[in-house]
Every structure is written in C-alpha cells, then in structure tokens.
PDB file of C-alpha atoms in Angstrom:
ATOM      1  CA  UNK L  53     -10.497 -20.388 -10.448  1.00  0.00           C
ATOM      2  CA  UNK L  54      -7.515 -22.559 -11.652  1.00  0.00           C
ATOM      3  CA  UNK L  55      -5.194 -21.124 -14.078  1.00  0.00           C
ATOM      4  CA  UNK L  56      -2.454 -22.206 -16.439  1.00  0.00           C
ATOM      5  CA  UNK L  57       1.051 -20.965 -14.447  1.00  0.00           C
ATOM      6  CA  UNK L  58       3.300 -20.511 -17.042  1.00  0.00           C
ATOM      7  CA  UNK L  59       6.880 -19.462 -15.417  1.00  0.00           C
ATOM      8  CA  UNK L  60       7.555 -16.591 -17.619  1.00  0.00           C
ATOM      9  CA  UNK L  61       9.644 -13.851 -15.895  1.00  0.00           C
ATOM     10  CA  UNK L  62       8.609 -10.820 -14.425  1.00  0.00           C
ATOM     11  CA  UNK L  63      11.302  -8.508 -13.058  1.00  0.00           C
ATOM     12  CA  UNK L  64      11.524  -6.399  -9.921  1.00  0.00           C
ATOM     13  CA  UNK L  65      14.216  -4.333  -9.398  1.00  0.00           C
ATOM     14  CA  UNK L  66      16.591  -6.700  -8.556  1.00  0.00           C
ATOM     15  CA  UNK L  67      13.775  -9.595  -7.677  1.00  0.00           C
ATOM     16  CA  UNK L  68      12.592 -12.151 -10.643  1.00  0.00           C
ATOM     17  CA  UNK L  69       9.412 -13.856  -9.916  1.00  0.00           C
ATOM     18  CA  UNK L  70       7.264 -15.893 -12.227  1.00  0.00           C
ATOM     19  CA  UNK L  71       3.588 -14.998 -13.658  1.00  0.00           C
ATOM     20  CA  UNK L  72       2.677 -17.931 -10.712  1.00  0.00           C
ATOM     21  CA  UNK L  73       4.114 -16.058  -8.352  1.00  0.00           C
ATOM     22  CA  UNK L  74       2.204 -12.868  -9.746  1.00  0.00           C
ATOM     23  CA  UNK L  75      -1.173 -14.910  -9.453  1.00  0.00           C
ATOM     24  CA  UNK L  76      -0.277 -15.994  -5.971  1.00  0.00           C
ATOM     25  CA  UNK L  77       0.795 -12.698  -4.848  1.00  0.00           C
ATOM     26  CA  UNK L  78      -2.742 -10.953  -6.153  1.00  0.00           C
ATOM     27  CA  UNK L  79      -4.599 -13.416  -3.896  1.00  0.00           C
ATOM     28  CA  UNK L  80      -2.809 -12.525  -0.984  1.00  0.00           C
ATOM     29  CA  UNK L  81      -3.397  -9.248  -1.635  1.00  0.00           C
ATOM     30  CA  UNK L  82      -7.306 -10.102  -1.714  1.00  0.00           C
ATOM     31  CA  UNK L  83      -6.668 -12.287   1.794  1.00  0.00           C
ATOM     32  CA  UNK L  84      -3.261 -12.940   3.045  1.00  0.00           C
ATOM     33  CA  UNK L  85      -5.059 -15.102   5.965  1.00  0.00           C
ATOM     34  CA  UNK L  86      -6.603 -17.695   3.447  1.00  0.00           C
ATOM     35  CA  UNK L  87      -5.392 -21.290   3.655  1.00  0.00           C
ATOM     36  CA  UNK L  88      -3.015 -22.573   1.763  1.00  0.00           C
ATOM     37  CA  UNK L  89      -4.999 -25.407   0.457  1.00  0.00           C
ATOM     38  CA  UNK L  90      -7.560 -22.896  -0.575  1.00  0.00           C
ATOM     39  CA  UNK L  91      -5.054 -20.932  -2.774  1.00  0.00           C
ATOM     40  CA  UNK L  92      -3.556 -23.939  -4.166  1.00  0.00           C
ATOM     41  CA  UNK L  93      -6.815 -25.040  -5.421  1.00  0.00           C
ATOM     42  CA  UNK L  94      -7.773 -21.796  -6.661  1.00  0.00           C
ATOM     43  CA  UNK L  95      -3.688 -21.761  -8.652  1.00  0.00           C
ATOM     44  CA  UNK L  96      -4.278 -25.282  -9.627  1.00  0.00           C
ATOM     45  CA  UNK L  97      -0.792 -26.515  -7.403  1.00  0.00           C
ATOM     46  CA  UNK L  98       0.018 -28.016  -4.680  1.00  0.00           C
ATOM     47  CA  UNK L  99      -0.621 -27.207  -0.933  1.00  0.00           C
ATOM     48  CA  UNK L 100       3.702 -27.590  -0.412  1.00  0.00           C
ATOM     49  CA  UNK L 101       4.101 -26.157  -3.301  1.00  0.00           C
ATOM     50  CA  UNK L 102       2.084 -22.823  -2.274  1.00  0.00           C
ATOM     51  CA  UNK L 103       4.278 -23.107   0.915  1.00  0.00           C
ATOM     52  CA  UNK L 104       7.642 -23.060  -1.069  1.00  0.00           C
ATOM     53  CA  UNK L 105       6.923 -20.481  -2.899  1.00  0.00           C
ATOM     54  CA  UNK L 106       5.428 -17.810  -0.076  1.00  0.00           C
ATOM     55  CA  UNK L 107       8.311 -18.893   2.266  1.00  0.00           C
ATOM     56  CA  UNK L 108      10.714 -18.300  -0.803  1.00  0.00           C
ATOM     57  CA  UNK L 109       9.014 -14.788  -1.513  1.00  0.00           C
ATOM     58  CA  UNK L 110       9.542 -14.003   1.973  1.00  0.00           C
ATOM     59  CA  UNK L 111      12.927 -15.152   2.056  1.00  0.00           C
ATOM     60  CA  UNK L 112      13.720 -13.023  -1.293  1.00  0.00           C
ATOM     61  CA  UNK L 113      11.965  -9.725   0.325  1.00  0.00           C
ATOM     62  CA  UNK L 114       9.070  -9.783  -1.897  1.00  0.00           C
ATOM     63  CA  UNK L 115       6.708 -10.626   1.107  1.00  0.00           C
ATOM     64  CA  UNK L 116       8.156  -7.763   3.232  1.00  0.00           C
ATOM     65  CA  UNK L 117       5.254  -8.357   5.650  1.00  0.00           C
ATOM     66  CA  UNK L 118       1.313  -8.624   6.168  1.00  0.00           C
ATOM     67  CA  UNK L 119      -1.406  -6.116   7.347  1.00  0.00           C
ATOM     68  CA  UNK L 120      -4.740  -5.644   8.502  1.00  0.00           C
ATOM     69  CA  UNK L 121      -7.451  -4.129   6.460  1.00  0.00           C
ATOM     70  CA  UNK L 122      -9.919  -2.216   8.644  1.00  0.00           C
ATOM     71  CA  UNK L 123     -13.645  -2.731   7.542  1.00  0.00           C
ATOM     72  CA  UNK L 124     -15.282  -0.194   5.373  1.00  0.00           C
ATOM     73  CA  UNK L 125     -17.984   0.362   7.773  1.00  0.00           C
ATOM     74  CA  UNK L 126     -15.547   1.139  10.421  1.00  0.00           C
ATOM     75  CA  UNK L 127     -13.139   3.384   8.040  1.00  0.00           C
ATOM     76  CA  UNK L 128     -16.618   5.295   6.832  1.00  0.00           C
ATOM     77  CA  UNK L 129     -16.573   7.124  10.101  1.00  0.00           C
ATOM     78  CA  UNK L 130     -12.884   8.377   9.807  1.00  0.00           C
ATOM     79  CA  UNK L 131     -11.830  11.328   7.564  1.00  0.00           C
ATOM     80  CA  UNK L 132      -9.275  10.148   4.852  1.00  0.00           C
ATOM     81  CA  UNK L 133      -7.385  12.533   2.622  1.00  0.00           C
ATOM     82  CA  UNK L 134      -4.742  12.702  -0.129  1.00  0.00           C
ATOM     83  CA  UNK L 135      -2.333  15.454   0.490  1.00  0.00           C
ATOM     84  CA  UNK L 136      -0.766  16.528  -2.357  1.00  0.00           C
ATOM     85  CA  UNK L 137       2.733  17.896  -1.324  1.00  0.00           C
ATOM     86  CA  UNK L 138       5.011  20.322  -3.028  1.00  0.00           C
ATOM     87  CA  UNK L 139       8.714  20.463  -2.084  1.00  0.00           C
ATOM     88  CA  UNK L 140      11.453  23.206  -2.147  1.00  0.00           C
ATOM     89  CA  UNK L 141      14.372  21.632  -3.609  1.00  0.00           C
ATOM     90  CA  UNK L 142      16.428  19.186  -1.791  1.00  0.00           C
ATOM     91  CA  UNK L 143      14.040  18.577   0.946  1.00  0.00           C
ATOM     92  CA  UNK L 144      12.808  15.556   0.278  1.00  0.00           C
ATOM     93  CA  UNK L 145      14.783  13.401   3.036  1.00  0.00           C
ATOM     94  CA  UNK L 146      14.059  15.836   5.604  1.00  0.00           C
ATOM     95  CA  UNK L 147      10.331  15.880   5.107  1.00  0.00           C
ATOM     96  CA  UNK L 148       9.838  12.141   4.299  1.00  0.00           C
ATOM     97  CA  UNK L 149      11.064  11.360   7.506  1.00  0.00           C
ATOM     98  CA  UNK L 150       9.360  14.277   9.436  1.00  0.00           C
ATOM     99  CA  UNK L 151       6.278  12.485   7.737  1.00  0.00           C
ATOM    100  CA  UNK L 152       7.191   9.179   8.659  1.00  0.00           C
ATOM    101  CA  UNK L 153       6.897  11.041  12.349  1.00  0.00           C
ATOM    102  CA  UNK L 154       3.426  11.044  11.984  1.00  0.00           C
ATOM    103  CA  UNK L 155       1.490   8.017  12.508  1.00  0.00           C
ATOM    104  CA  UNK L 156      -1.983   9.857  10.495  1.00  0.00           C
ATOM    105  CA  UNK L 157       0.091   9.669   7.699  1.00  0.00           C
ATOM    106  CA  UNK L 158      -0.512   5.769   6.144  1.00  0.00           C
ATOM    107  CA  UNK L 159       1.323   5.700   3.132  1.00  0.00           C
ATOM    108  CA  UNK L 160       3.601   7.933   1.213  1.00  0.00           C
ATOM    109  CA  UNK L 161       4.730   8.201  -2.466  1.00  0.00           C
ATOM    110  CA  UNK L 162       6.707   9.912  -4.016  1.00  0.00           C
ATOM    111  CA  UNK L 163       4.895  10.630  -7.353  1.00  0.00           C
ATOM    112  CA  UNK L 164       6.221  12.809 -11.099  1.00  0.00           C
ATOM    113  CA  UNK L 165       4.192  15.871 -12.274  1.00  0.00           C
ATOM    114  CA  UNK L 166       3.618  19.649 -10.400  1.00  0.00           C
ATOM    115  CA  UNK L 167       3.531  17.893  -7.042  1.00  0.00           C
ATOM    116  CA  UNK L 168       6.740  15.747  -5.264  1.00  0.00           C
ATOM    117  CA  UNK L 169       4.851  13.410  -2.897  1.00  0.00           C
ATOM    118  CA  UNK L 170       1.153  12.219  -1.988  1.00  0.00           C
ATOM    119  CA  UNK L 171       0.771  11.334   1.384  1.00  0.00           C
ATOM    120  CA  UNK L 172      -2.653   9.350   2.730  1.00  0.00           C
ATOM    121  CA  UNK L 173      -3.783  10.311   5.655  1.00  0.00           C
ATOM    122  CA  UNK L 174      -6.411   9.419   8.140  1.00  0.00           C
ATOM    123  CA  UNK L 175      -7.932  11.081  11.428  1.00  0.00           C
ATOM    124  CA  UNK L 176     -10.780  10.514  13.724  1.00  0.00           C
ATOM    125  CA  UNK L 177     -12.402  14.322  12.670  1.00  0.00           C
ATOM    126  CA  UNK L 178     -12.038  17.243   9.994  1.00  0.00           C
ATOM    127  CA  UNK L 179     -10.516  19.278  12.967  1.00  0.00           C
ATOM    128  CA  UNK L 180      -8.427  16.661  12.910  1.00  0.00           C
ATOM    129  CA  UNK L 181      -7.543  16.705   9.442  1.00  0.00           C
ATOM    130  CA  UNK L 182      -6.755  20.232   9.398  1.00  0.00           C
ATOM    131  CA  UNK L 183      -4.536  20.269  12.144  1.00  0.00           C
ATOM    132  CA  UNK L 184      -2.764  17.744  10.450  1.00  0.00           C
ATOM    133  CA  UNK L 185      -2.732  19.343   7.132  1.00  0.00           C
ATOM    134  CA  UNK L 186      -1.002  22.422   9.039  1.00  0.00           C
ATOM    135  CA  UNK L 187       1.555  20.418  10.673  1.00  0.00           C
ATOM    136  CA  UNK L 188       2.495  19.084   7.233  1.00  0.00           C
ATOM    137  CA  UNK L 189       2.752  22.808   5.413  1.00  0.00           C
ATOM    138  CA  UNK L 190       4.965  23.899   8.631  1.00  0.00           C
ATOM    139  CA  UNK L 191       7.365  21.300   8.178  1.00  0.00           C
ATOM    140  CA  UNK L 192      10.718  23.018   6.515  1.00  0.00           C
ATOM    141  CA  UNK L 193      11.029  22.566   3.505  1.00  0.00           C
ATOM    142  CA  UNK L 194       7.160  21.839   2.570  1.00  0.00           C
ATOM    143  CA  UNK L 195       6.374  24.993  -0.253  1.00  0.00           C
ATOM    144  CA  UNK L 196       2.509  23.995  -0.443  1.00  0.00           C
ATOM    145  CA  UNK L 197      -0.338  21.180   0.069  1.00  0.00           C
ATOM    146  CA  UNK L 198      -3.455  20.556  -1.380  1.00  0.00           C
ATOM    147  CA  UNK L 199      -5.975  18.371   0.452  1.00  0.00           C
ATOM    148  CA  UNK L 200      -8.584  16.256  -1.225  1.00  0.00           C
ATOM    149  CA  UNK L 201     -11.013  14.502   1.258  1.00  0.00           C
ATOM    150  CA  UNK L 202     -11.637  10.857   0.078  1.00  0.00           C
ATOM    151  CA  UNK L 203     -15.834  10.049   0.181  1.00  0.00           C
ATOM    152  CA  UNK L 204     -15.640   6.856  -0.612  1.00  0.00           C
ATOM    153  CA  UNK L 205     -13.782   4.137  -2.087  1.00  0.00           C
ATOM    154  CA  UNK L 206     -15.209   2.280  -5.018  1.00  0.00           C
ATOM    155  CA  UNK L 207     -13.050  -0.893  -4.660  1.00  0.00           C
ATOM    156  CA  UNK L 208      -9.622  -1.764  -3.131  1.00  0.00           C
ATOM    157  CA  UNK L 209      -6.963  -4.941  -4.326  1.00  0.00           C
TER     158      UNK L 209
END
C-alpha cells in the first residue's frame, strides 16, 4: 500500500503532525512491532525516515507508549463490560482516581450525554463482574451504573 504523504497539518491540542504522520500512526496502531522497513514500504519513504519521525512523535508525546493486544481467542473466555457511570456533581476527581485503583477497569472516558464516564472493564467471571460493578456504585460520589456485557467484538484499530 504506498500512498501520496502530503504534509498538510493536522492539529492536536497543542501537537501538529502531518497527514504522514497520521498514516504512520494508523499502522502502528494495526502493529506497533512491525519493522520499520516494512512500514516504510507500505508509506512509500524511507527506512530513516520512518525512524525520524516515530522517535520525533515520541519525543513530542504523541507516542506516549506501546501495548499488548491479547488474542481474541484468549479475551473470548473473559467477561468484558461497559459501565456506564453517572456522577453527583463535583465528583469526578475523586472517582476517576478511585477507578484508576482498580486494575479491572482498562480504560476510562469521560463521555457528554445522561451519563459522565464509561469505564471498560474486564474479569475472569460474571461473579466477577458483579462484584466489580458494586464496588464501582459504592464509591462516593457514584449516583448510578449501568452495565452492558460486551459478546463480541466485530473489529478493533
């Protein structure tokens, strides 16, 4: 797949990055362990040049890091849930980091509409899940949840 890299500007926050740097950022995304050769190809650049730019990323706080994906076959067998989270006011702080606390919870937004975060969560068993789901409505400040259990996921960037 080579593309045409124009450098127009794409702004985050405070971070300006380039519709390359977009492009090389969604294949990273797909494989952050692929070789740099391979994703130059696949840009239509240079191997260094690939290397400039990630270490530059990276250097900017773009890249803030890299992760493991767990296998679907493996992530089947687990229970994972959005938690829908509703807030008294001027709690959130308090309960973002009482849910950072909990290492079930994966990722947390903070999201606009009836609800004030949505938290994703993953445990070894339903049991599981509801304990957790209790722990979260008991934290202070929490008004209500509402847990939907994930079946399956269709496709993932």
């Amino acid at each position: 797949m080579t593309s045409n890299l124009g450098e127009s500007t794409l702004c985050f926050v405070d971070m300006r990055i380039s519709a390359a740097d977009e492009q090389l950022l969604s294949l990273l995304r797909e494989d952050a362990r692929a070789a740099t050769a391979d994703i130059a190809r696949r840009l239509g650049l240079s191997r260094t040049t690939v290397q400039n730019r990630i270490a530059r990323l990276e250097q900017q706080g773009v890249i803030r890091g890299y992760t493991v994906r767990i296998d679907d076959e493996l992530e089947r067998n687990r229970i994972r849930a959005h938690i829908l989270i509703t807030l008294r006011p001027k709690q959130m702080a308090a309960v973002v980091k009482a849910l950072q606390g909990m290492h079930e919870v994966r990722v947390l937004y903070s999201i606009s509409g009836d609800n004030d975060l949505i938290a994703l969560a993953v445990t070894a068993t339903v049991g599981e899940m509801d304990v957790l789901t209790d722990r979260i409505g008991a934290i202070d400040g929490v008004e209500r949840t509402n847990t939907s259990i994930i079946l399956s996921t269709k496709f993932e960037r």
